[in-house]
JSON list of C-alpha atoms in Angstrom, two decimals:
[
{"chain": "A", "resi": 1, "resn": "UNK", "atom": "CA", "xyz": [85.86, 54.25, -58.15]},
{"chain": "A", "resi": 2, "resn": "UNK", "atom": "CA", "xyz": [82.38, 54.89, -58.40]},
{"chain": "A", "resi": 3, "resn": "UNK", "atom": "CA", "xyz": [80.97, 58.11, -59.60]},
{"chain": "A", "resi": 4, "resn": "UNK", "atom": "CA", "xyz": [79.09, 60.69, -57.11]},
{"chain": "A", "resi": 5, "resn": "UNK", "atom": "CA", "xyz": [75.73, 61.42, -58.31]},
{"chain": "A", "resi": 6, "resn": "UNK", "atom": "CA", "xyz": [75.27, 64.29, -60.32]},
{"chain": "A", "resi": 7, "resn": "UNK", "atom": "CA", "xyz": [71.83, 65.33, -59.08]},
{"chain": "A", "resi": 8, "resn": "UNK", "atom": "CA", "xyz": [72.83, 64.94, -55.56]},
{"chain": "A", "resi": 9, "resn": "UNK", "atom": "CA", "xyz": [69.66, 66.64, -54.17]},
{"chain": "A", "resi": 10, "resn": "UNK", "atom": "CA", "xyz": [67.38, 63.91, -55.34]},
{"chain": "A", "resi": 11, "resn": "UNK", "atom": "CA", "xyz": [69.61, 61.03, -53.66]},
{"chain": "A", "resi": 12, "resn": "UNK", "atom": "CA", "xyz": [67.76, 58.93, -51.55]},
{"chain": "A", "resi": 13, "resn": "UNK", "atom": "CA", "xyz": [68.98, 57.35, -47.74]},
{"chain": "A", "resi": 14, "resn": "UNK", "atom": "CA", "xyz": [70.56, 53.90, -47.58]},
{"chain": "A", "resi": 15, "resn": "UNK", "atom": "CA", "xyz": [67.35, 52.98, -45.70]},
{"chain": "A", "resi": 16, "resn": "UNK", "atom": "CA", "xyz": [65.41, 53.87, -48.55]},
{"chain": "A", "resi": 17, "resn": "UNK", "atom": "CA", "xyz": [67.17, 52.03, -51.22]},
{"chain": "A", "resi": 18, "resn": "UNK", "atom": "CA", "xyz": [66.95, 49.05, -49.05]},
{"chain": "A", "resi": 19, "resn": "UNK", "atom": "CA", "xyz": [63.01, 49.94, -48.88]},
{"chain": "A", "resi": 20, "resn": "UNK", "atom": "CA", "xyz": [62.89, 49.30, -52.66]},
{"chain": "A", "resi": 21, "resn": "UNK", "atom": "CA", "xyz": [65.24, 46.43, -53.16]},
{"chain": "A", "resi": 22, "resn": "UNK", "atom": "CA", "xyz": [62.94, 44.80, -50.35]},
{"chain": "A", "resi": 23, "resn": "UNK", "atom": "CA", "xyz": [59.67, 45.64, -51.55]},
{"chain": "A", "resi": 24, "resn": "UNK", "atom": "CA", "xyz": [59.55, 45.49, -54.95]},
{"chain": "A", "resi": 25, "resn": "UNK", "atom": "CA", "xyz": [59.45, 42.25, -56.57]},
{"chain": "A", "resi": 26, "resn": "UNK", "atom": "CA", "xyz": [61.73, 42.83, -59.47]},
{"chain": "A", "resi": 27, "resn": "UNK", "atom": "CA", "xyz": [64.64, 44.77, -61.67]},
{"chain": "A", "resi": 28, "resn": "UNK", "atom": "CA", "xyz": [66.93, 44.71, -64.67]},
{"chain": "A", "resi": 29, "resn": "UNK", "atom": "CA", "xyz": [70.02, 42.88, -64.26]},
{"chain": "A", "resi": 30, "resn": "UNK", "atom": "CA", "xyz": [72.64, 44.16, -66.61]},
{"chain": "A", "resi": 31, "resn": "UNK", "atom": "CA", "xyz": [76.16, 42.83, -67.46]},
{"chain": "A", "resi": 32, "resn": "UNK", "atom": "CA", "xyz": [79.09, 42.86, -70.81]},
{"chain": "A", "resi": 33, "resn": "UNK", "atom": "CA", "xyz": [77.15, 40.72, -73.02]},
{"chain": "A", "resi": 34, "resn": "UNK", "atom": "CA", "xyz": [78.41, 39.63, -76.52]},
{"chain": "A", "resi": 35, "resn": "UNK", "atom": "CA", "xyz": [80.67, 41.37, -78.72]},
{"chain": "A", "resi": 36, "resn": "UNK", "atom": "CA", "xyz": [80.69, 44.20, -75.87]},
{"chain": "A", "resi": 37, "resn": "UNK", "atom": "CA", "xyz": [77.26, 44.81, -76.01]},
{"chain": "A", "resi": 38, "resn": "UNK", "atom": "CA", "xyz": [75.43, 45.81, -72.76]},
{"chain": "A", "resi": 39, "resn": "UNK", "atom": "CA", "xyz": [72.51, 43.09, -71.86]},
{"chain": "A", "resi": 40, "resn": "UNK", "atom": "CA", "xyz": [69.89, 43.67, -69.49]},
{"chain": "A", "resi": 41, "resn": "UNK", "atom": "CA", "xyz": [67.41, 41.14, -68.39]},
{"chain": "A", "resi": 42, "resn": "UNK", "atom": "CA", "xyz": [64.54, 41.69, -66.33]},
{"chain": "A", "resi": 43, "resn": "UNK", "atom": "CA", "xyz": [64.98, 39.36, -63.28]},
{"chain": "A", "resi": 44, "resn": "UNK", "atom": "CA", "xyz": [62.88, 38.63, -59.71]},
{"chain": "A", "resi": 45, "resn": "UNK", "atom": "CA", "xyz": [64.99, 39.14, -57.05]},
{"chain": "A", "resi": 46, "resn": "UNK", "atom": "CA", "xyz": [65.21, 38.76, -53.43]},
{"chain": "A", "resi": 47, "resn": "UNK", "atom": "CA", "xyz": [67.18, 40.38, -50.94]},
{"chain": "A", "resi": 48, "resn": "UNK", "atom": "CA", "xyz": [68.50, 39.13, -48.02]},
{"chain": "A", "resi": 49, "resn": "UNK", "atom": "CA", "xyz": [68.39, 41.59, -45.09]},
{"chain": "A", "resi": 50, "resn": "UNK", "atom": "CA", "xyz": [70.83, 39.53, -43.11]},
{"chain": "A", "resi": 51, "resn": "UNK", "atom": "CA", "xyz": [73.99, 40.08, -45.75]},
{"chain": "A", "resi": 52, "resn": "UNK", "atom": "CA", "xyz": [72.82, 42.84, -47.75]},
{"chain": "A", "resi": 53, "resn": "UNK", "atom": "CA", "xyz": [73.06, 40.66, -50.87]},
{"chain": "A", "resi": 54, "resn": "UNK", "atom": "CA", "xyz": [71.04, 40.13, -53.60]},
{"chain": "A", "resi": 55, "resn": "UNK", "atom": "CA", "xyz": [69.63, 36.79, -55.16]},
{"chain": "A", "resi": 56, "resn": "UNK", "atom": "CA", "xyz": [68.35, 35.25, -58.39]},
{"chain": "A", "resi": 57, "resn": "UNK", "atom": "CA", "xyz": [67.32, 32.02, -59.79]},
{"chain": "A", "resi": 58, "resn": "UNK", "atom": "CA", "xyz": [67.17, 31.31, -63.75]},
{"chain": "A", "resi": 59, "resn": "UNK", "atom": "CA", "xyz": [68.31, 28.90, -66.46]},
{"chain": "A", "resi": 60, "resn": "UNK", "atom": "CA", "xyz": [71.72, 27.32, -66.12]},
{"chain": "A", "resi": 61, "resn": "UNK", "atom": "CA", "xyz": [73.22, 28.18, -69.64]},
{"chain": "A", "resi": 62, "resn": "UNK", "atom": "CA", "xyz": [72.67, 31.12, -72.05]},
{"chain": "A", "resi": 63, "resn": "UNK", "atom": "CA", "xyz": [73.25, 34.69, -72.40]},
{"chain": "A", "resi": 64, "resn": "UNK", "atom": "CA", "xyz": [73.57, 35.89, -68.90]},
{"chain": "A", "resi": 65, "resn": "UNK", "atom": "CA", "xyz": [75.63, 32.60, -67.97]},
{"chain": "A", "resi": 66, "resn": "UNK", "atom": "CA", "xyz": [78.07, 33.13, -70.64]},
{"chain": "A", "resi": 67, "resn": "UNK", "atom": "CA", "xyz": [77.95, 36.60, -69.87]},
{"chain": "A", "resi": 68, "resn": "UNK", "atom": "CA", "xyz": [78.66, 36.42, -66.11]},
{"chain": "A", "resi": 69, "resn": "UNK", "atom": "CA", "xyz": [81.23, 33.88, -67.01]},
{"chain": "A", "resi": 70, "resn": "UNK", "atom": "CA", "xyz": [83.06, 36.51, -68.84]},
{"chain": "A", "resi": 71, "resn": "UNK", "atom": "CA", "xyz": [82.69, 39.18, -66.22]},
{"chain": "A", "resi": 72, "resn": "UNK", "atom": "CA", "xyz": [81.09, 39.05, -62.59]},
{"chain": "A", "resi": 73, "resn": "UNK", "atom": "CA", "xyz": [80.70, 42.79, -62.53]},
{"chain": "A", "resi": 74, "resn": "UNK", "atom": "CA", "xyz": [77.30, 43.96, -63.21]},
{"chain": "A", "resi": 75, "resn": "UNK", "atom": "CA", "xyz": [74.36, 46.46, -62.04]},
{"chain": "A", "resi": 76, "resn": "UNK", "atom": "CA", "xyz": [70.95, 46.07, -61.36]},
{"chain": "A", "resi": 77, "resn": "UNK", "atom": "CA", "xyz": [68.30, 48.68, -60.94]},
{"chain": "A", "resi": 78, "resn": "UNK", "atom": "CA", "xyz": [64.97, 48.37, -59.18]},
{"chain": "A", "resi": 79, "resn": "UNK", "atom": "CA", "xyz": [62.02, 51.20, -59.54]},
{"chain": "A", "resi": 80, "resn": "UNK", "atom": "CA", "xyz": [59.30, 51.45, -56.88]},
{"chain": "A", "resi": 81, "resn": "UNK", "atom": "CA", "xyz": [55.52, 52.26, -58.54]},
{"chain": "A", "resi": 82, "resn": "UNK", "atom": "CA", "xyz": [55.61, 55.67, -57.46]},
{"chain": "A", "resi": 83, "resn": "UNK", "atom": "CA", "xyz": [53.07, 57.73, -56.05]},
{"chain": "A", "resi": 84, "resn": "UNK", "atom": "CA", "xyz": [51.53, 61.09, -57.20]},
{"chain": "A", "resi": 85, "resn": "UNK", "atom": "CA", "xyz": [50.92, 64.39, -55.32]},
{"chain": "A", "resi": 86, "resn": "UNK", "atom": "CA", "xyz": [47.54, 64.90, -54.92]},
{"chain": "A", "resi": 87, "resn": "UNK", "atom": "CA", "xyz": [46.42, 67.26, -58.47]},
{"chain": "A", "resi": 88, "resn": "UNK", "atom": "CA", "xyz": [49.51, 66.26, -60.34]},
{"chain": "A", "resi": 89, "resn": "UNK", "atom": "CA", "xyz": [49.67, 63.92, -63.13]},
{"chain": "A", "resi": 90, "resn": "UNK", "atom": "CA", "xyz": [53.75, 62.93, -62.66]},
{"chain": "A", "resi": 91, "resn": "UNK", "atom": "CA", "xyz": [54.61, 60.20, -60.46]},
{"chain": "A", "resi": 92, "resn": "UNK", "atom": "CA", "xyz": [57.22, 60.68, -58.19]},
{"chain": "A", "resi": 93, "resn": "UNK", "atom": "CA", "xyz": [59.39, 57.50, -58.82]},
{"chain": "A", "resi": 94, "resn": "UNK", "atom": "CA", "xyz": [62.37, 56.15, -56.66]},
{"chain": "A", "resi": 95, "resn": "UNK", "atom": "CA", "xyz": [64.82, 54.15, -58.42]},
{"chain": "A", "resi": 96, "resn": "UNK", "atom": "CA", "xyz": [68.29, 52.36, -57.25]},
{"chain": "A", "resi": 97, "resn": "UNK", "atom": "CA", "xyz": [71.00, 50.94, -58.70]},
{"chain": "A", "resi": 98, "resn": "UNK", "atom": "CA", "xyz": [73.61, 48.25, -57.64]},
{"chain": "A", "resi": 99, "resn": "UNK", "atom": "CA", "xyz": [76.99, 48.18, -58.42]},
{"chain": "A", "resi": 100, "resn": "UNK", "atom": "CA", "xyz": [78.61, 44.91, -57.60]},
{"chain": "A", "resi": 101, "resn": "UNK", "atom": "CA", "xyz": [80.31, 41.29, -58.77]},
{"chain": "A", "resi": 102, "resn": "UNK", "atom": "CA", "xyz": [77.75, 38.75, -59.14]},
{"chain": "A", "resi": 103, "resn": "UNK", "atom": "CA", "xyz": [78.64, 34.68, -58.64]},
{"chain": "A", "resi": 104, "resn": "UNK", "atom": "CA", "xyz": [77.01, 31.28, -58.96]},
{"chain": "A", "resi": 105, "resn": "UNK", "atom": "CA", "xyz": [75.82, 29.65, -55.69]},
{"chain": "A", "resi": 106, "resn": "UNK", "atom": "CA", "xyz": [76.71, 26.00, -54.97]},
{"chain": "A", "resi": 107, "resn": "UNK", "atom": "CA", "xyz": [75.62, 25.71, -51.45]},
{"chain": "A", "resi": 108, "resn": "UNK", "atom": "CA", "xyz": [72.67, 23.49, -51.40]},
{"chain": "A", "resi": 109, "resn": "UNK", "atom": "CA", "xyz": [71.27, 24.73, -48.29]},
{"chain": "A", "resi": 110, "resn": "UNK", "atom": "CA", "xyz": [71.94, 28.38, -49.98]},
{"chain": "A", "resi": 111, "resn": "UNK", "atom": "CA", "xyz": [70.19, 27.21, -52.49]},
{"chain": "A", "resi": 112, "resn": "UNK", "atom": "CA", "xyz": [66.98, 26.26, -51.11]},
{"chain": "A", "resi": 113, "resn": "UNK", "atom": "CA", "xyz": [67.11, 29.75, -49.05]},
{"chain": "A", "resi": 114, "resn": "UNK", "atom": "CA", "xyz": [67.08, 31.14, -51.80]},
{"chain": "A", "resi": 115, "resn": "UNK", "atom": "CA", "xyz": [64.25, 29.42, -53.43]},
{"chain": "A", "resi": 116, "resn": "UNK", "atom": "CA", "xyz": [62.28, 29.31, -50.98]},
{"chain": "A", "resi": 117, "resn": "UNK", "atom": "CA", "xyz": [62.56, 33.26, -49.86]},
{"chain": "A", "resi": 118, "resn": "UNK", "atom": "CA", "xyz": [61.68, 34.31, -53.75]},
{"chain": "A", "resi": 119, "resn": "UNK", "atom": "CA", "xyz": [58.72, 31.95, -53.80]},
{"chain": "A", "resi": 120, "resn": "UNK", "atom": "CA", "xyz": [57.43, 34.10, -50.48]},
{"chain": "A", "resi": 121, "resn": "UNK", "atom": "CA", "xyz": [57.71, 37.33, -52.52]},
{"chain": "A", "resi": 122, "resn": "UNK", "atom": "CA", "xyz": [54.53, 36.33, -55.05]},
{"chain": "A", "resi": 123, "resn": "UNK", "atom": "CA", "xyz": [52.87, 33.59, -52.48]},
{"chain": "A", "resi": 124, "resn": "UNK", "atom": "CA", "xyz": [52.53, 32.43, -49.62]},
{"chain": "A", "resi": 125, "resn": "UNK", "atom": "CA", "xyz": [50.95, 28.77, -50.56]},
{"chain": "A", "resi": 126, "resn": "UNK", "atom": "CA", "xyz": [53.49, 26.80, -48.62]},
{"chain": "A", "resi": 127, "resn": "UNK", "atom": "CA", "xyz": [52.71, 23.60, -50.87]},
{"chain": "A", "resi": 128, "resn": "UNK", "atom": "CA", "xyz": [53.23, 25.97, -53.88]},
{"chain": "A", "resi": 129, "resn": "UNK", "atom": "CA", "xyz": [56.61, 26.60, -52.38]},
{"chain": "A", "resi": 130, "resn": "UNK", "atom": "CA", "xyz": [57.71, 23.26, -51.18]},
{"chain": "A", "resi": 131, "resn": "UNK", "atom": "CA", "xyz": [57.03, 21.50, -54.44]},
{"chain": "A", "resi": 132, "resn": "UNK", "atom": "CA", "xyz": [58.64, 24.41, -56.06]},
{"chain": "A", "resi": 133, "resn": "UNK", "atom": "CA", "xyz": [61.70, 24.41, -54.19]},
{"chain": "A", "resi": 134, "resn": "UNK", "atom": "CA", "xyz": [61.43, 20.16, -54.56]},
{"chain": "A", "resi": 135, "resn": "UNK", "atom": "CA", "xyz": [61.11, 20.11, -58.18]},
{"chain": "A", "resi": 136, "resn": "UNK", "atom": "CA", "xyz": [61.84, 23.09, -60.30]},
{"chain": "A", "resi": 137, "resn": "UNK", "atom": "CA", "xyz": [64.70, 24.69, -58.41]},
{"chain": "A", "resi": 138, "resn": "UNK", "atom": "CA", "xyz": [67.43, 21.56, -59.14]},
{"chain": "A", "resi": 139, "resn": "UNK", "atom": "CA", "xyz": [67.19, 22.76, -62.44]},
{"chain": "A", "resi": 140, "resn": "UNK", "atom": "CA", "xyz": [67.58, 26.62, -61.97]},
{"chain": "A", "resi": 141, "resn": "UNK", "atom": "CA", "xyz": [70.86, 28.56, -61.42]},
{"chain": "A", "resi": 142, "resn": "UNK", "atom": "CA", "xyz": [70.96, 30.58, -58.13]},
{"chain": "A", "resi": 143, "resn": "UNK", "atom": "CA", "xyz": [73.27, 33.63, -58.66]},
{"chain": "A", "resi": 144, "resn": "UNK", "atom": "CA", "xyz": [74.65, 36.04, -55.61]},
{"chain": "A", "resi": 145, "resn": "UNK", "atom": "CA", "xyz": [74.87, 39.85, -56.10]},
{"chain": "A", "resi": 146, "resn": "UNK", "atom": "CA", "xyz": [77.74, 40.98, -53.61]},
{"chain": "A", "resi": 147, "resn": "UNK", "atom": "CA", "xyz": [77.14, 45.02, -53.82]},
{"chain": "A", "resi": 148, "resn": "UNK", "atom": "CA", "xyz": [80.01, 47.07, -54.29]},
{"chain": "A", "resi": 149, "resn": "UNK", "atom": "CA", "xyz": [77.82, 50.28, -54.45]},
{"chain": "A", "resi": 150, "resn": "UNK", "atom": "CA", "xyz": [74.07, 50.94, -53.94]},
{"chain": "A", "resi": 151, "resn": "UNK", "atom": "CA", "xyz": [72.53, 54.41, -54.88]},
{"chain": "A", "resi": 152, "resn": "UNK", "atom": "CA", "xyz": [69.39, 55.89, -55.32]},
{"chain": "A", "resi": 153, "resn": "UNK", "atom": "CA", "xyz": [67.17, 58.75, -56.17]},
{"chain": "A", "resi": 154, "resn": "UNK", "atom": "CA", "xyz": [63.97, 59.91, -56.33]},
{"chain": "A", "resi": 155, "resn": "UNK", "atom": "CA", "xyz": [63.04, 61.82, -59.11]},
{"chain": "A", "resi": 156, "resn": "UNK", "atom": "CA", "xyz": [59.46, 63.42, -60.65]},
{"chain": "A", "resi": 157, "resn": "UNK", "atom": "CA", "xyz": [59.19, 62.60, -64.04]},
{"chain": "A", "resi": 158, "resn": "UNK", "atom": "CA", "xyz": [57.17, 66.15, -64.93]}
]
């Protein structure tokens, strides 16, 4: 179903993907937008080491509503920074993608797990959080990515 990757030798370990989708803060979530248009948005995330699932939080009508009402499947793809080898200018960059069917969460106590573990990955102001989580997340969406597929690579972009 899903294709091998071409440039096998650059493929990264599971426990490096899961590296990046834990470390860095944010990716591009893309879907079948209108008119059969690909739409990507860039999106926080926060994944959940207990599940292997990813989550998001945004508004509760628009684009990426509409088009996740239309079709759950969708990919998202996270980049680390990258690092360079001492003397070279390139940066060494791992990347991963996730394959998967994405779905609106309704659980309240989901919900708040959710807020609550994305707040933690730019602060760590508990009061921040709390009144966050209190106020502005009743009127955010929480979406679950349920992967199908995770790959990654690590490429040199010389």
């Amino acid at each position: 179903m899903f294709r091998e990757m071409r440039r096998f030798k650059q493929q990264v370990k599971d426990e490096e993907c899961v590296r990046v989708l834990k470390e860095q803060p944010r990716g591009v979530l893309s879907m079948l937008g209108d008119d059969g248009y690909p739409y990507g948005i860039p999106l926080d995330h926060w994944y959940c080491e207990d599940n292997g699932r990813l989550y998001f939080h945004g508004a509760k009508e628009g684009h990426k509503i509409d088009s996740i009402t239309r079709c759950d499947k969708v990919s998202y793809c996270v980049m680390d920074e990258g690092w360079r080898k001492e003397g070279e200018w390139a940066l060494n960059i791992t990347s991963v993608v996730v394959f998967g069917r994405i779905r609106f969460v309704t659980d309240p106590d989901l919900i708040t797990k959710i807020g609550t573990n994305l707040c933690r990955k730019f602060t760590n102001d508990e009061e921040y959080i709390r009144h966050e989580v209190e106020f502005a997340l009743p009127r955010a969406q929480c979406l679950e990515l349920i992967p199908e597929h995770i790959t990654g690579k690590l490429v040199n972009e010389s």
